Each structure stands twice: as C-alpha cells, then as structure tokens.
C-alpha cells in the first residue's frame, strides 16, 4: 500500500479522500491555489504544496505543476478526485512517465471513454444498448442537421468531450437547430476546448439510472448497484438516491450485467460509473461511462457499507476487490442533496460571497455532510459553487426522505443565496415522495417546487406573523430578565398600538383562516430569523419572507427600459443584435458566461438597444450596466 498520496483536487472531494487516507494510515499532500491558501483541504492534509494562481487553468489544471508537487513531496500516487484532471489521459500518462501511480483507470480506458462518440462505438460493438443517434466524424453543420432530421426531433446536441451538462442543448425543431448548435459549441469550447458534437434522440421523460462498477487488476469485476439521479436542473444532478425506486431485481441484474460488460470491453480497472437512460417500459440505453469516482458516490457507500475511496486505494496499489458480487448487499435507502451557492429563482445563477454563517445539521449514523468549506470562507467565481453534499440514510425510502427534509430544515447558511429552500421543496413534494421521478421532474413540478408565492402567501403570511410575534415576545422576555426593571412597560411587545392579547387573537384567527391544513401549527415549522427576513421550513414547503418597506414611489424606475444589469461576475461571450435593431420582448440580446455556464440577457420588452457598454470577451462585474435599452412605448 502507498504511504503517501497527493490529491490533485480541492474542496469537499479532497477532504473526503484525506479522511479515508488517514484511516488507512496513508499520509496526504494537498495542493492549493492563491484562492485556497486557508482552505479546509489544505488544513486537513499532512502537507500542502502551492501550485499557482486562482484560475484553475493556471493551477488545478496544470499537469506539470501537479507532477512536480508529487515528486517534491515524495508522493507515490495521485488521486485526481472528480472534475479537473480526473479524466485527462495526458495527466494519467504523465503520472506513469514519472513512476507515480494514478488512482484511477488505465490510460487506455480513459481514452476509450473520453469521447462520448468513441465510447458509443465501443459500446455498440460490445452489445450494450445505445440511444439512437449520430456520433460520426463529419462535423459540418449541414451533416449534423441532416442527421438530426433523420433521427427526428426532438434531438439532443452533446459535446463529445462533455461533462456536467455543459455543451448540451435540446432542439425541438429544425428551425432552432443552428442557433442551438452554435451555442452548444461555444459552451463546449469554453469548457473543454473541443467542440465536437454528437446528436442523439432526445428521450422524453427518461430516468437517469447509473451503475457503480469496480474492477481490479486480477480480472475481478463487481457492480455496487444503482443510483437514480433523475432529479436534475440544466442536465445536472440535484438529488441522487440509492437504490433506484421501483427497480425490480431482474432489471437491476440486467443493468448490472450490461455495466460490467461495458467495463470489460475496455479492460477497466478501479471505480467507474456506467450511466443509462431508463424509459418507462424498462428499456435502458447506455449514455456514457465516467472513469472516476462520482460526486454522488456516498449514497452507494451508505447502502452497501463500503468505503469506495478505500476500494480505489486498494485496487490502485494492486490489491484485490474487497468484496465479491455475492457478498455485496443493499441495506436501506440513501439520498444525497447537493447544496449549492446559487439562486433557483434566477435560473440557478451561481452566487458568490462569504459564508457568514455556516451551520450544517449535526452528523450521525443517519446524516453525513461532505464539505470543503467552513464558516467565513468565500465561495468564489473561480470554482464550482457547491458548498457541500448532504447525505442521509434510513431503513426505507420514506424514512430516509423524512430525514432529508429535516436535515435540510436544520441547515443554516447566510451570506449568500443557496438552493436549500429549493431542495427542501423537492424533498417535501408529493411527487418526490411518490418516487415519481424522471429527468423532467423539476420542470413538470415547477408549480409545487417553486411554490407560487402569490398563491401561498395566505398560508405563509399568518405563520410569519406568528413567528415574528413569537420571536419578539421571546426577545422582550429576555430583555426584561436582563433588565433592572423587569416590569417596565418598555418590555411589552405591544408596539403596534394594540395589546399583546389582541395580536395573539388576530394571529390565531389568521392562522385558522389562512391554513389549508389547520393541523399545521408553529410546532411543525422551523423558523430561521435572518434579521431582516425569515426563512420558514413548513410541511407545505419553504418560504423566504422579508419585511418590505412601503414603496413611496420616490425612486421608481421604468422596468421596461433603461439599463440592463449583469446578473453576476462573468464574461460577455456573445451579443445577438445590433444597436438600433428592433427586438421583441424576451429576445436574447447578449450572453454572459460565469463558471462555464451561459446566461442569456433578454429584452425586457419590445424595443431596441441604444448602446452596448461591453463587448465580446469583456469581464463584467455583477450589477454593472450592460447596455442601454429603449422600450417601444417610451
Ligand atoms: P454530462 O456528461 O454533461 O453530465 P450526460 O451525457 O451524462 O452529460 O447527460 C446528462 C443528462 O442529460 C442526463 O442525465 C439526462 O438527464 C440528459 N440526457 C442525456 N442524454 C439524453 C437523451 N438522449 N435524451 C434525454 N435526456 C438525455
């Protein structure tokens, strides 16, 4: 076994790997950029090596710096984590060239699966079922369009080098094809520096079910069952679970066998995931194989009781798989929710800032939090905005789901916008409880998940009022206790000009009137006082309520015209209209990119752009005015 390994990654996955290495008595070397000098993974590791400036292409993605760091620190192996260089064949090759073990598959396997197109050809030859599509070499727009027409709409354009849902566009008609292709290619170039595209039939309402496989260098291969990752936004996983609900033992066996077949077709070694789309009739189709540890591996660990990082280390060091297929069993049910710094109400726009308050739920045998940040850390523009992964386990799906909702309602983060409320709404929705999942889940249940606030306000308002009253009463009691004159009238909470009893009676009445379910009481509600606002976790979902100052119309501005502001720090990657050209409401004027994701700036009404303040390639601060716009009626 290795005695020292270097972890070529950061954040929660670096911390996760360090934990297992420590248990196994293996020393760890962290690497860090300028942005991560005081990061948790640096603190946790036995040693740390500086590898460059904050942007990942100048640090975490620089092969030479990482290899040098391993040589200098005397590490015998490198764990690449996920993302960054984990599926980079050149990195794997350089490790071998310097006699360093790469904790991952052989380079040939990475190469074989590195391109989604090439992978499909190999899988077709191995008899693994595929989604119908074009994965050929001719990349002219014309050919791609002809192929799309042949497949029949809707189709999905995918970057062959893709990952993380980037460089992917669904196309519903021929008319949309060209602009979708352009946009997908642009995102692919910026994310992967490669814009080779494949076209697939876009399956409607499939489930994403993936199989965790493991192989060693002694010809042993097992699958550690499946994960359902259907709940996605922008083709990216949001909540994952294991086992997949409603999967029969027969289907599990068939998918497991197909996954092993896929792995054996490329002489695989180590941890891998074979991703399938599963239709409602139980047909499954190979999508891609990820030749690394997945973000969502903890749900598999929870139901199998295995430590997959330990398995990786054993296999990389030439050992045998710790368990045979017959020894592996599913025990209970697990969920993982990805806690992100992002705004679900603004199309999941990443948010940045300081984690002023960070209080995760307490960990236990049922609740696990994998994170790489601590209170006071910044979520910067440089890296993925994931704050942590919340993983829960219980004996069955229902119980595990209740644990998930409870743990989410205990999570306290302030300083930036997170998706916790959104995750809570999914966890408490009837559809998710009924395990009615497919990859369109979020769109299909938009109403329930995003909670049309106008409709729910009659439900939330009395609760908030009661909550405010409760908090103020508690504070007043506390102040009275602290005071020399506990009976002073200044400690009463009747600042609204009526007595406390009257307020209480009014609130009680409002609660009874306003609640769809009168059994709901404040006891079932978690209230988080954020100072100027309140977060409510109720059985009906999450509410964020703020006290709004009355609008006196003093600085009102016409929202239809004037300036349009950058929604975040980012780069202008395209503008679609000319100054003075007439546009319709909703038309895309400009595209910005942040954290390798595109965000469209659209016309707020019919009108025209008077001036663009930024051009292609410009770096823009969030909140900066992007352009001057004149609406038709002004
Ligand atoms: P990435 O590598 O970028 O994550 P994947 O190929 O794994 O991309 O696909 C991501 C997600 O996109 C899938 O989980 C699924 O929801 C959706 N998807 C991919 N291919 C198809 C398809 N042919 N039809 C419908 N949905 C698809």
XYZ file of C-alpha atoms and ligand atoms in Angstrom:
661
model
C 0.000 0.000 0.000
C 1.102 3.594 -0.634
C 2.477 5.514 2.322
C 1.885 8.975 0.852
C -0.522 10.243 -1.792
C -1.086 13.630 -3.410
C -4.620 14.817 -4.024
C -4.863 16.811 -7.227
C -8.120 18.473 -6.284
C -9.757 20.817 -3.805
C -12.981 21.260 -1.856
C -15.139 18.514 -0.458
C -13.670 15.711 -2.568
C -10.123 16.499 -1.429
C -11.344 16.433 2.194
C -13.252 13.208 1.560
C -10.150 11.452 0.217
C -7.983 12.735 3.089
C -10.423 11.223 5.610
C -10.082 7.707 4.212
C -6.335 8.017 3.687
C -5.969 8.993 7.335
C -7.946 5.950 8.486
C -5.687 3.776 6.346
C -2.547 5.387 7.753
C -1.590 6.995 4.439
C -0.045 10.491 4.575
C -1.654 13.115 2.333
C -0.379 16.036 0.314
C -2.835 18.750 -0.638
C -2.335 21.249 -3.450
C -3.707 24.767 -3.440
C -4.039 27.904 -5.493
C -3.937 31.533 -4.355
C -7.665 31.357 -3.669
C -7.279 28.331 -1.376
C -4.359 29.227 0.933
C -6.517 28.745 4.028
C -8.957 26.167 2.606
C -10.118 23.210 4.678
C -8.417 20.615 2.470
C -5.087 22.387 2.994
C -5.597 22.406 6.733
C -6.644 18.752 6.849
C -3.775 17.337 4.792
C -0.423 16.444 6.303
C 1.356 18.682 3.795
C 0.336 21.210 1.199
C 2.002 22.470 -1.956
C 1.218 25.744 -3.699
C 0.508 25.231 -7.400
C -0.433 28.614 -8.846
C -2.940 31.454 -9.230
C -6.652 31.125 -8.558
C -7.971 30.380 -12.076
C -7.983 26.596 -12.385
C -6.258 26.604 -15.764
C -3.281 28.196 -14.027
C -3.267 25.833 -11.025
C -5.504 22.767 -10.598
C -5.334 22.021 -14.311
C -1.586 22.446 -14.802
C -0.253 18.904 -15.219
C 3.417 19.835 -14.802
C 2.866 21.666 -11.519
C 0.956 18.739 -10.056
C 3.537 16.169 -11.125
C 6.300 18.373 -9.735
C 4.407 18.706 -6.449
C 4.139 14.910 -6.211
C 7.849 14.449 -6.950
C 8.899 17.137 -4.473
C 6.736 15.752 -1.702
C 7.639 12.141 -2.355
C 4.043 11.002 -3.000
C 3.839 7.592 -4.665
C 0.378 8.103 -6.079
C -2.014 10.864 -7.163
C -5.735 10.813 -6.525
C -7.381 13.144 -9.051
C -10.813 13.313 -7.333
C -13.558 14.197 -9.823
C -13.662 17.041 -12.326
C -10.387 18.862 -13.055
C -7.869 16.302 -14.425
C -9.652 13.161 -13.258
C -10.462 12.045 -16.793
C -7.464 13.572 -18.502
C -5.432 10.980 -20.364
C -2.342 13.189 -20.600
C -2.266 13.608 -16.836
C -2.582 9.858 -16.372
C 0.245 9.328 -18.874
C 2.490 11.869 -17.160
C 1.959 10.107 -13.847
C 3.121 6.837 -15.388
C 6.090 8.556 -17.055
C 7.223 9.761 -13.620
C 6.589 6.461 -11.897
C 3.649 7.808 -9.923
C 0.501 5.682 -9.627
C -2.630 7.336 -10.961
C -5.523 6.392 -8.677
C -7.913 5.690 -11.487
C -8.208 3.500 -14.557
C -5.500 2.759 -17.138
C -4.939 5.495 -19.705
C -6.457 3.376 -22.491
C -9.767 3.205 -20.609
C -9.808 6.984 -20.116
C -9.105 7.476 -23.806
C -11.783 4.989 -24.827
C -14.463 6.717 -22.742
C -13.108 10.268 -23.039
C -15.115 10.960 -26.116
C -18.812 10.258 -25.843
C -18.771 9.479 -29.586
C -15.938 6.952 -29.461
C -17.424 5.400 -26.318
C -20.669 4.773 -28.152
C -18.929 2.948 -30.943
C -17.147 0.683 -28.449
C -20.354 0.006 -26.521
C -22.302 -0.763 -29.679
C -19.636 -3.328 -30.576
C -19.865 -4.829 -27.074
C -23.610 -5.229 -27.468
C -24.590 -2.608 -24.884
C -27.864 -0.886 -25.913
C -27.477 2.748 -27.133
C -29.746 5.764 -27.594
C -30.263 6.173 -31.371
C -28.069 8.945 -32.711
C -25.161 10.200 -34.789
C -21.652 10.026 -33.392
C -19.651 10.267 -36.583
C -16.604 12.281 -37.547
C -18.159 14.593 -40.119
C -18.872 17.672 -38.043
C -20.195 20.095 -40.661
C -23.348 21.873 -39.517
C -25.058 20.537 -42.562
C -24.311 16.912 -41.752
C -25.280 17.359 -38.123
C -28.559 18.922 -39.173
C -29.276 16.219 -41.734
C -28.595 13.590 -39.086
C -30.867 15.399 -36.649
C -33.625 15.423 -39.258
C -33.047 11.719 -39.823
C -33.244 10.912 -36.102
C -36.363 13.035 -35.801
C -36.995 15.883 -33.345
C -36.588 16.441 -30.502
C -32.860 15.758 -30.549
C -30.122 16.460 -28.063
C -26.829 18.034 -29.097
C -23.986 16.942 -26.864
C -20.344 17.881 -26.704
C -18.352 14.676 -27.258
C -15.900 15.872 -24.609
C -18.792 16.963 -22.388
C -19.420 16.739 -18.700
C -21.503 18.488 -16.079
C -24.322 19.108 -18.531
C -22.191 21.635 -20.430
C -22.203 21.953 -24.184
C -25.601 20.313 -24.327
C -28.758 21.666 -25.976
C -32.116 20.091 -26.667
C -33.574 21.031 -30.053
C -37.269 20.699 -30.735
C -37.416 21.710 -34.398
C -35.223 22.206 -37.425
C -35.688 25.983 -37.156
C -33.923 26.057 -33.798
C -31.107 23.777 -34.874
C -28.443 26.251 -35.985
C -28.610 28.627 -33.052
C -28.650 25.704 -30.624
C -25.615 24.186 -32.339
C -23.744 27.478 -32.179
C -24.495 27.936 -28.515
C -23.628 24.331 -27.604
C -20.338 24.604 -29.488
C -19.455 27.874 -27.818
C -20.039 26.421 -24.365
C -18.110 23.279 -25.326
C -15.089 25.284 -26.500
C -15.045 27.342 -23.351
C -15.427 24.312 -21.071
C -13.466 21.608 -22.859
C -11.614 23.402 -25.660
C -13.240 20.924 -28.016
C -16.488 21.392 -29.891
C -17.037 18.004 -31.495
C -20.750 17.298 -31.242
C -22.926 14.262 -31.289
C -26.631 14.178 -31.927
C -28.992 11.883 -30.074
C -32.667 11.197 -29.978
C -33.899 13.288 -27.064
C -35.854 10.830 -24.962
C -38.827 12.351 -23.228
C -39.133 11.680 -19.525
C -36.454 9.030 -19.127
C -34.876 8.285 -15.793
C -31.160 8.611 -15.236
C -30.038 5.394 -13.601
C -26.334 4.678 -13.274
C -24.417 1.661 -12.108
C -21.372 1.861 -9.870
C -18.812 -0.659 -11.008
C -15.414 -1.668 -9.676
C -12.702 -3.754 -11.299
C -9.266 -4.832 -10.114
C -6.163 -5.873 -11.996
C -6.874 -9.555 -11.294
C -9.877 -9.759 -13.627
C -12.463 -9.313 -10.895
C -15.399 -7.040 -11.567
C -18.448 -6.210 -9.454
C -21.273 -3.703 -9.553
C -22.335 -1.909 -6.390
C -25.905 -1.474 -7.564
C -27.544 1.608 -8.987
C -28.190 5.248 -8.220
C -31.143 7.195 -9.517
C -30.029 10.696 -10.497
C -33.120 11.774 -12.389
C -33.760 14.952 -10.433
C -31.727 17.418 -12.454
C -31.555 21.060 -13.406
C -29.797 22.165 -16.572
C -28.961 18.466 -17.078
C -27.080 18.460 -13.799
C -27.860 16.266 -10.840
C -29.539 17.863 -7.842
C -30.695 14.976 -5.657
C -29.467 11.411 -6.049
C -30.669 8.285 -4.349
C -29.817 4.615 -3.983
C -31.286 2.193 -4.675
C -33.366 3.499 -7.590
C -37.020 3.381 -6.529
C -39.186 0.752 -8.155
C -36.377 -1.140 -9.891
C -37.045 -4.856 -9.988
C -34.366 -7.335 -9.084
C -34.401 -8.588 -12.694
C -33.814 -5.130 -14.142
C -31.092 -4.476 -11.569
C -29.347 -7.634 -12.660
C -29.662 -6.792 -16.363
C -28.298 -3.292 -15.879
C -25.507 -4.538 -13.628
C -24.504 -7.124 -16.235
C -24.571 -4.533 -19.033
C -22.391 -2.210 -16.948
C -19.853 -4.950 -16.264
C -19.864 -5.793 -19.972
C -19.148 -2.123 -20.728
C -16.253 -2.073 -18.252
C -14.771 -5.306 -19.548
C -14.958 -4.051 -23.128
C -12.275 -1.518 -22.203
C -10.261 -3.614 -19.707
C -11.316 -1.341 -16.912
C -9.662 -1.035 -13.506
C -10.792 0.978 -10.499
C -14.042 2.817 -9.815
C -16.319 3.644 -12.715
C -19.883 4.581 -13.398
C -21.923 3.452 -16.336
C -24.775 5.870 -16.959
C -28.004 4.715 -18.556
C -31.254 6.319 -19.529
C -34.182 4.167 -18.494
C -37.542 4.553 -20.210
C -40.920 3.909 -18.662
C -41.090 0.457 -20.254
C -37.908 -0.710 -18.536
C -35.676 -0.341 -21.631
C -32.283 1.094 -20.812
C -29.722 2.765 -23.061
C -26.028 3.449 -22.483
C -25.286 7.146 -22.203
C -21.670 7.361 -21.097
C -19.132 5.924 -18.731
C -17.385 8.102 -16.176
C -13.930 6.788 -15.476
C -13.596 8.168 -11.957
C -15.298 8.459 -8.596
C -18.620 10.300 -8.904
C -19.839 13.228 -6.813
C -22.753 11.059 -5.688
C -20.695 8.015 -4.603
C -21.722 8.488 -0.923
C -25.250 7.141 -1.486
C -23.708 3.880 -2.677
C -21.433 3.842 0.358
C -24.415 4.325 2.652
C -26.423 1.396 1.250
C -23.504 -1.009 0.858
C -21.492 -0.084 3.939
C -18.346 0.139 1.793
C -15.787 2.962 1.573
C -15.246 3.494 -2.144
C -12.135 5.625 -1.696
C -10.619 2.764 0.298
C -11.513 0.403 -2.553
C -9.827 2.776 -5.017
C -6.631 2.867 -2.978
C -6.544 -0.920 -2.569
C -7.142 -1.564 -6.272
C -4.613 1.073 -7.394
C -1.973 -0.456 -5.184
C -2.557 -3.759 -6.997
C -4.846 -5.367 -4.419
C -7.968 -7.483 -4.919
C -11.511 -6.100 -4.716
C -12.510 -6.194 -1.030
C -15.844 -7.968 -1.759
C -17.232 -10.371 -4.310
C -20.591 -9.790 -6.000
C -22.379 -12.255 -3.744
C -21.052 -10.517 -0.640
C -22.492 -7.154 -1.665
C -25.994 -6.354 -0.410
C -28.300 -3.351 -0.447
C -29.187 -2.159 3.027
C -31.828 0.568 3.395
C -32.077 3.729 1.337
C -29.905 6.837 0.932
C -30.294 10.305 -0.556
C -27.767 12.959 -1.428
C -28.682 16.610 -1.921
C -26.135 18.941 -3.416
C -26.038 22.199 -1.501
C -25.092 24.931 -3.951
C -24.456 28.651 -3.744
C -26.958 29.512 -6.444
C -30.309 31.161 -6.946
C -33.021 28.733 -8.074
C -35.354 31.658 -8.733
C -32.902 33.080 -11.238
C -32.375 30.030 -13.348
C -29.826 28.676 -10.843
C -27.447 31.542 -11.309
C -24.316 30.839 -9.235
C -23.983 33.150 -6.262
C -20.707 34.170 -4.705
C -19.803 35.690 -1.382
C -18.757 34.961 2.152
C -20.293 32.169 4.200
C -21.047 34.455 7.134
C -22.938 31.715 8.871
C -22.495 28.024 8.135
C -24.183 25.547 10.433
C -24.783 22.158 8.882
C -27.147 19.703 10.596
C -25.413 17.520 13.148
C -23.869 14.379 11.733
C -24.839 10.905 12.918
C -25.091 7.378 11.607
C -28.016 8.674 9.518
C -26.772 12.080 8.458
C -23.475 12.780 6.733
C -22.167 16.110 5.456
C -19.290 16.116 2.974
C -17.897 19.596 2.678
C -14.732 21.510 1.902
C -15.611 24.847 3.444
C -16.021 26.339 6.903
C -17.776 29.418 8.210
C -16.080 32.578 6.991
C -14.839 31.014 3.719
C -15.627 32.600 0.381
C -17.461 30.938 -2.451
C -15.519 32.494 -5.309
C -16.108 32.798 -9.032
C -13.181 30.505 -9.722
C -14.593 27.108 -8.863
C -17.759 25.089 -8.765
C -20.216 26.746 -6.342
C -21.063 23.535 -4.468
C -20.932 24.175 -0.711
C -21.463 20.622 0.472
C -23.277 17.354 -0.025
C -25.883 16.331 2.483
C -26.293 12.569 2.630
C -28.906 10.741 4.678
C -29.662 7.092 5.229
C -32.506 5.114 6.773
C -34.071 1.698 6.588
C -36.509 2.626 3.807
C -37.128 5.403 1.289
C -39.890 7.135 3.217
C -37.877 7.349 6.384
C -34.767 8.465 4.551
C -36.753 11.181 2.795
C -38.119 12.483 6.090
C -34.548 12.610 7.348
C -33.532 14.561 4.265
C -36.272 17.161 4.756
C -35.464 17.501 8.455
C -31.741 17.829 7.846
C -32.354 20.474 5.169
C -34.545 22.464 7.527
C -31.723 22.438 10.070
C -29.104 23.696 7.605
C -28.217 27.319 8.302
C -26.280 29.316 5.757
C -26.220 33.048 5.379
C -24.104 35.471 3.429
C -25.075 34.171 0.033
C -28.041 32.655 -1.758
C -28.310 28.883 -1.608
C -30.606 26.232 -3.047
C -31.573 24.813 0.371
C -35.165 26.033 0.198
C -35.486 24.622 -3.304
C -34.113 21.228 -2.202
C -36.463 21.254 0.755
C -39.396 21.883 -1.569
C -38.402 18.872 -3.658
C -37.923 16.697 -0.567
C -41.378 17.624 0.763
C -43.241 17.461 -2.555
C -45.863 14.785 -3.026
C -44.411 13.769 -6.372
C -40.962 13.106 -4.966
C -42.403 11.226 -2.022
C -44.315 9.096 -4.529
C -40.970 8.435 -6.290
C -42.490 9.742 -9.490
C -39.109 10.746 -10.921
C -37.743 11.342 -14.402
C -35.257 13.825 -15.823
C -38.035 16.350 -16.422
C -39.095 16.216 -12.773
C -38.242 19.812 -11.893
C -39.980 21.313 -14.935
C -43.018 19.066 -14.504
C -43.413 20.004 -10.869
C -42.332 23.591 -11.172
C -45.535 24.769 -9.561
C -45.087 22.658 -6.474
C -41.321 23.083 -6.193
C -41.060 26.802 -6.747
C -44.243 27.433 -4.717
C -46.048 30.178 -6.500
C -45.679 32.646 -3.680
C -48.728 34.699 -4.623
C -50.903 31.647 -4.088
C -49.207 30.527 -0.940
C -48.964 33.875 0.709
C -52.230 33.352 2.527
C -50.649 30.280 4.022
C -47.259 31.779 4.799
C -48.292 35.223 5.992
C -50.021 34.141 9.209
C -47.167 31.790 10.008
C -44.626 34.537 9.546
C -46.689 36.924 11.604
C -46.928 34.350 14.362
C -43.240 33.687 14.047
C -42.340 37.361 14.287
C -44.579 37.706 17.306
C -43.050 34.672 18.960
C -39.519 35.887 18.376
C -40.309 39.417 19.559
C -42.007 38.080 22.675
C -39.022 35.865 23.402
C -36.656 38.777 22.899
C -38.781 41.046 25.090
C -38.859 38.416 27.856
C -35.130 38.008 27.583
C -34.580 41.780 27.724
C -36.915 42.029 30.713
C -34.917 39.344 32.546
C -31.687 41.173 31.869
C -33.108 44.490 32.968
C -33.192 46.203 36.392
C -36.868 46.888 35.856
C -38.400 43.696 34.539
C -41.881 45.114 34.826
C -41.231 48.244 32.820
C -43.811 48.834 30.051
C -40.866 49.195 27.623
C -40.526 45.437 27.693
C -44.010 44.848 26.351
C -44.336 43.770 22.748
C -47.414 45.863 22.053
C -45.619 48.380 19.870
C -48.319 48.040 17.227
C -50.699 50.010 19.364
C -52.872 47.112 20.381
C -52.372 44.746 23.227
C -50.456 41.550 23.020
C -53.590 39.501 23.662
C -55.295 41.174 20.733
C -52.366 40.450 18.437
C -52.318 36.862 19.584
C -56.009 36.502 18.920
C -55.613 38.045 15.475
C -52.713 35.795 14.584
C -54.583 32.755 15.824
C -57.544 33.715 13.685
C -55.341 34.397 10.680
C -53.674 31.022 11.066
C -57.004 29.246 11.211
C -58.335 31.229 8.232
C -55.182 31.043 6.162
C -54.085 27.496 6.574
C -55.105 24.895 4.052
C -54.356 22.369 6.757
C -55.461 23.601 10.179
C -53.473 20.895 11.973
C -50.310 22.694 10.983
C -49.070 24.565 13.948
C -45.974 26.549 14.626
C -44.529 23.454 16.263
C -44.181 21.785 12.872
C -42.436 24.784 11.394
C -38.750 25.638 11.568
C -38.202 29.368 11.552
C -34.849 30.890 10.833
C -34.526 34.517 11.831
C -32.185 36.165 9.352
C -32.552 39.605 10.905
C -34.324 41.489 8.170
C -36.002 38.361 6.848
C -37.284 34.947 7.884
C -36.889 31.508 6.383
C -39.727 29.123 7.091
C -39.483 25.379 6.619
C -43.061 24.125 6.793
C -44.696 20.838 5.881
C -46.035 22.731 2.843
C -42.610 23.844 1.697
C -40.056 26.578 2.110
C -40.829 30.277 2.337
C -38.451 33.176 2.387
C -40.175 36.238 3.798
C -38.814 39.725 4.174
C -40.288 42.837 5.702
C -40.704 45.187 2.766
C -40.532 48.916 3.264
C -43.578 50.656 1.758
C -42.986 51.822 -1.797
C -43.434 55.568 -1.772
C -42.698 55.776 -5.459
C -39.770 58.088 -4.837
C -37.165 56.366 -6.911
C -39.338 54.281 -9.141
C -37.874 53.371 -12.484
C -39.472 52.136 -15.624
C -38.533 48.475 -15.639
C -39.132 48.116 -19.342
C -36.376 50.411 -20.416
C -33.185 51.991 -19.204
C -30.299 49.802 -18.178
C -29.889 46.066 -18.019
C -27.508 44.841 -15.375
C -25.118 41.903 -15.284
C -26.652 39.217 -13.059
C -23.216 38.063 -11.841
C -19.479 38.480 -12.342
C -18.666 36.996 -15.710
C -17.560 37.416 -19.290
C -19.530 38.611 -22.275
C -19.428 35.787 -24.793
C -21.844 36.958 -27.455
C -24.227 39.672 -28.468
C -27.041 38.859 -30.813
C -28.477 42.132 -32.019
C -27.179 45.339 -33.495
C -27.549 48.736 -31.916
C -30.751 50.289 -33.216
C -32.241 46.980 -34.373
C -35.809 46.375 -33.294
C -36.272 43.391 -30.944
C -39.231 41.672 -29.331
C -39.712 41.066 -25.665
C -37.754 38.006 -24.486
C -35.336 38.013 -27.412
C -31.737 37.229 -26.430
C -29.633 40.396 -26.577
C -26.409 39.207 -25.078
C -24.926 36.093 -23.499
C -22.704 36.138 -20.437
C -20.723 33.262 -19.085
C -19.794 32.600 -15.500
C -18.421 29.409 -14.014
C -18.519 27.917 -17.507
C -22.246 28.307 -17.748
C -24.065 30.611 -20.102
C -26.750 33.087 -19.057
C -28.865 34.928 -21.581
C -29.707 38.616 -21.157
C -33.095 39.114 -22.770
C -35.108 42.119 -23.923
C -37.421 43.224 -21.093
C -39.981 44.403 -23.666
C -40.274 45.210 -27.367
C -37.776 47.924 -28.194
C -34.177 48.489 -29.223
C -30.651 48.531 -27.832
C -29.253 52.055 -27.810
C -25.751 51.114 -26.803
C -23.740 48.122 -25.624
C -21.345 49.073 -22.836
C -19.360 45.868 -23.125
C -18.063 43.791 -25.957
C -17.300 40.146 -26.606
C -14.588 38.961 -24.210
C -15.022 41.761 -21.681
C -15.012 40.848 -17.975
C -18.002 42.351 -16.232
C -18.738 42.815 -12.548
C -22.098 41.595 -11.287
C -24.532 44.540 -11.165
C -22.734 46.542 -13.859
C -24.913 48.094 -16.541
C -24.526 46.053 -19.693
C -26.444 48.074 -22.224
C -28.877 50.913 -22.748
C -32.316 49.799 -23.872
C -35.253 51.806 -25.112
C -38.695 50.271 -24.905
C -41.150 50.908 -27.768
C -43.637 52.950 -25.819
C -41.200 55.463 -24.325
P -22.770 15.127 -18.878
O -21.592 14.267 -19.136
O -22.587 16.529 -19.364
O -23.291 15.050 -17.494
P -24.662 13.158 -19.869
O -24.457 12.528 -21.171
O -24.272 12.378 -18.657
O -23.902 14.569 -19.833
O -26.167 13.619 -19.730
C -26.600 14.436 -18.674
C -28.091 14.379 -18.563
O -28.722 14.841 -19.743
C -28.684 13.007 -18.351
O -28.657 12.625 -17.024
C -30.099 13.164 -18.867
O -30.912 13.811 -17.938
C -29.918 14.107 -20.015
N -29.783 13.355 -21.266
C -28.645 12.950 -21.846
N -28.895 12.310 -22.995
C -30.218 12.314 -23.165
C -31.119 11.830 -24.179
N -30.674 11.231 -25.275
N -32.444 12.025 -24.008
C -32.918 12.652 -22.899
N -32.139 13.132 -21.936
C -30.808 12.979 -22.050
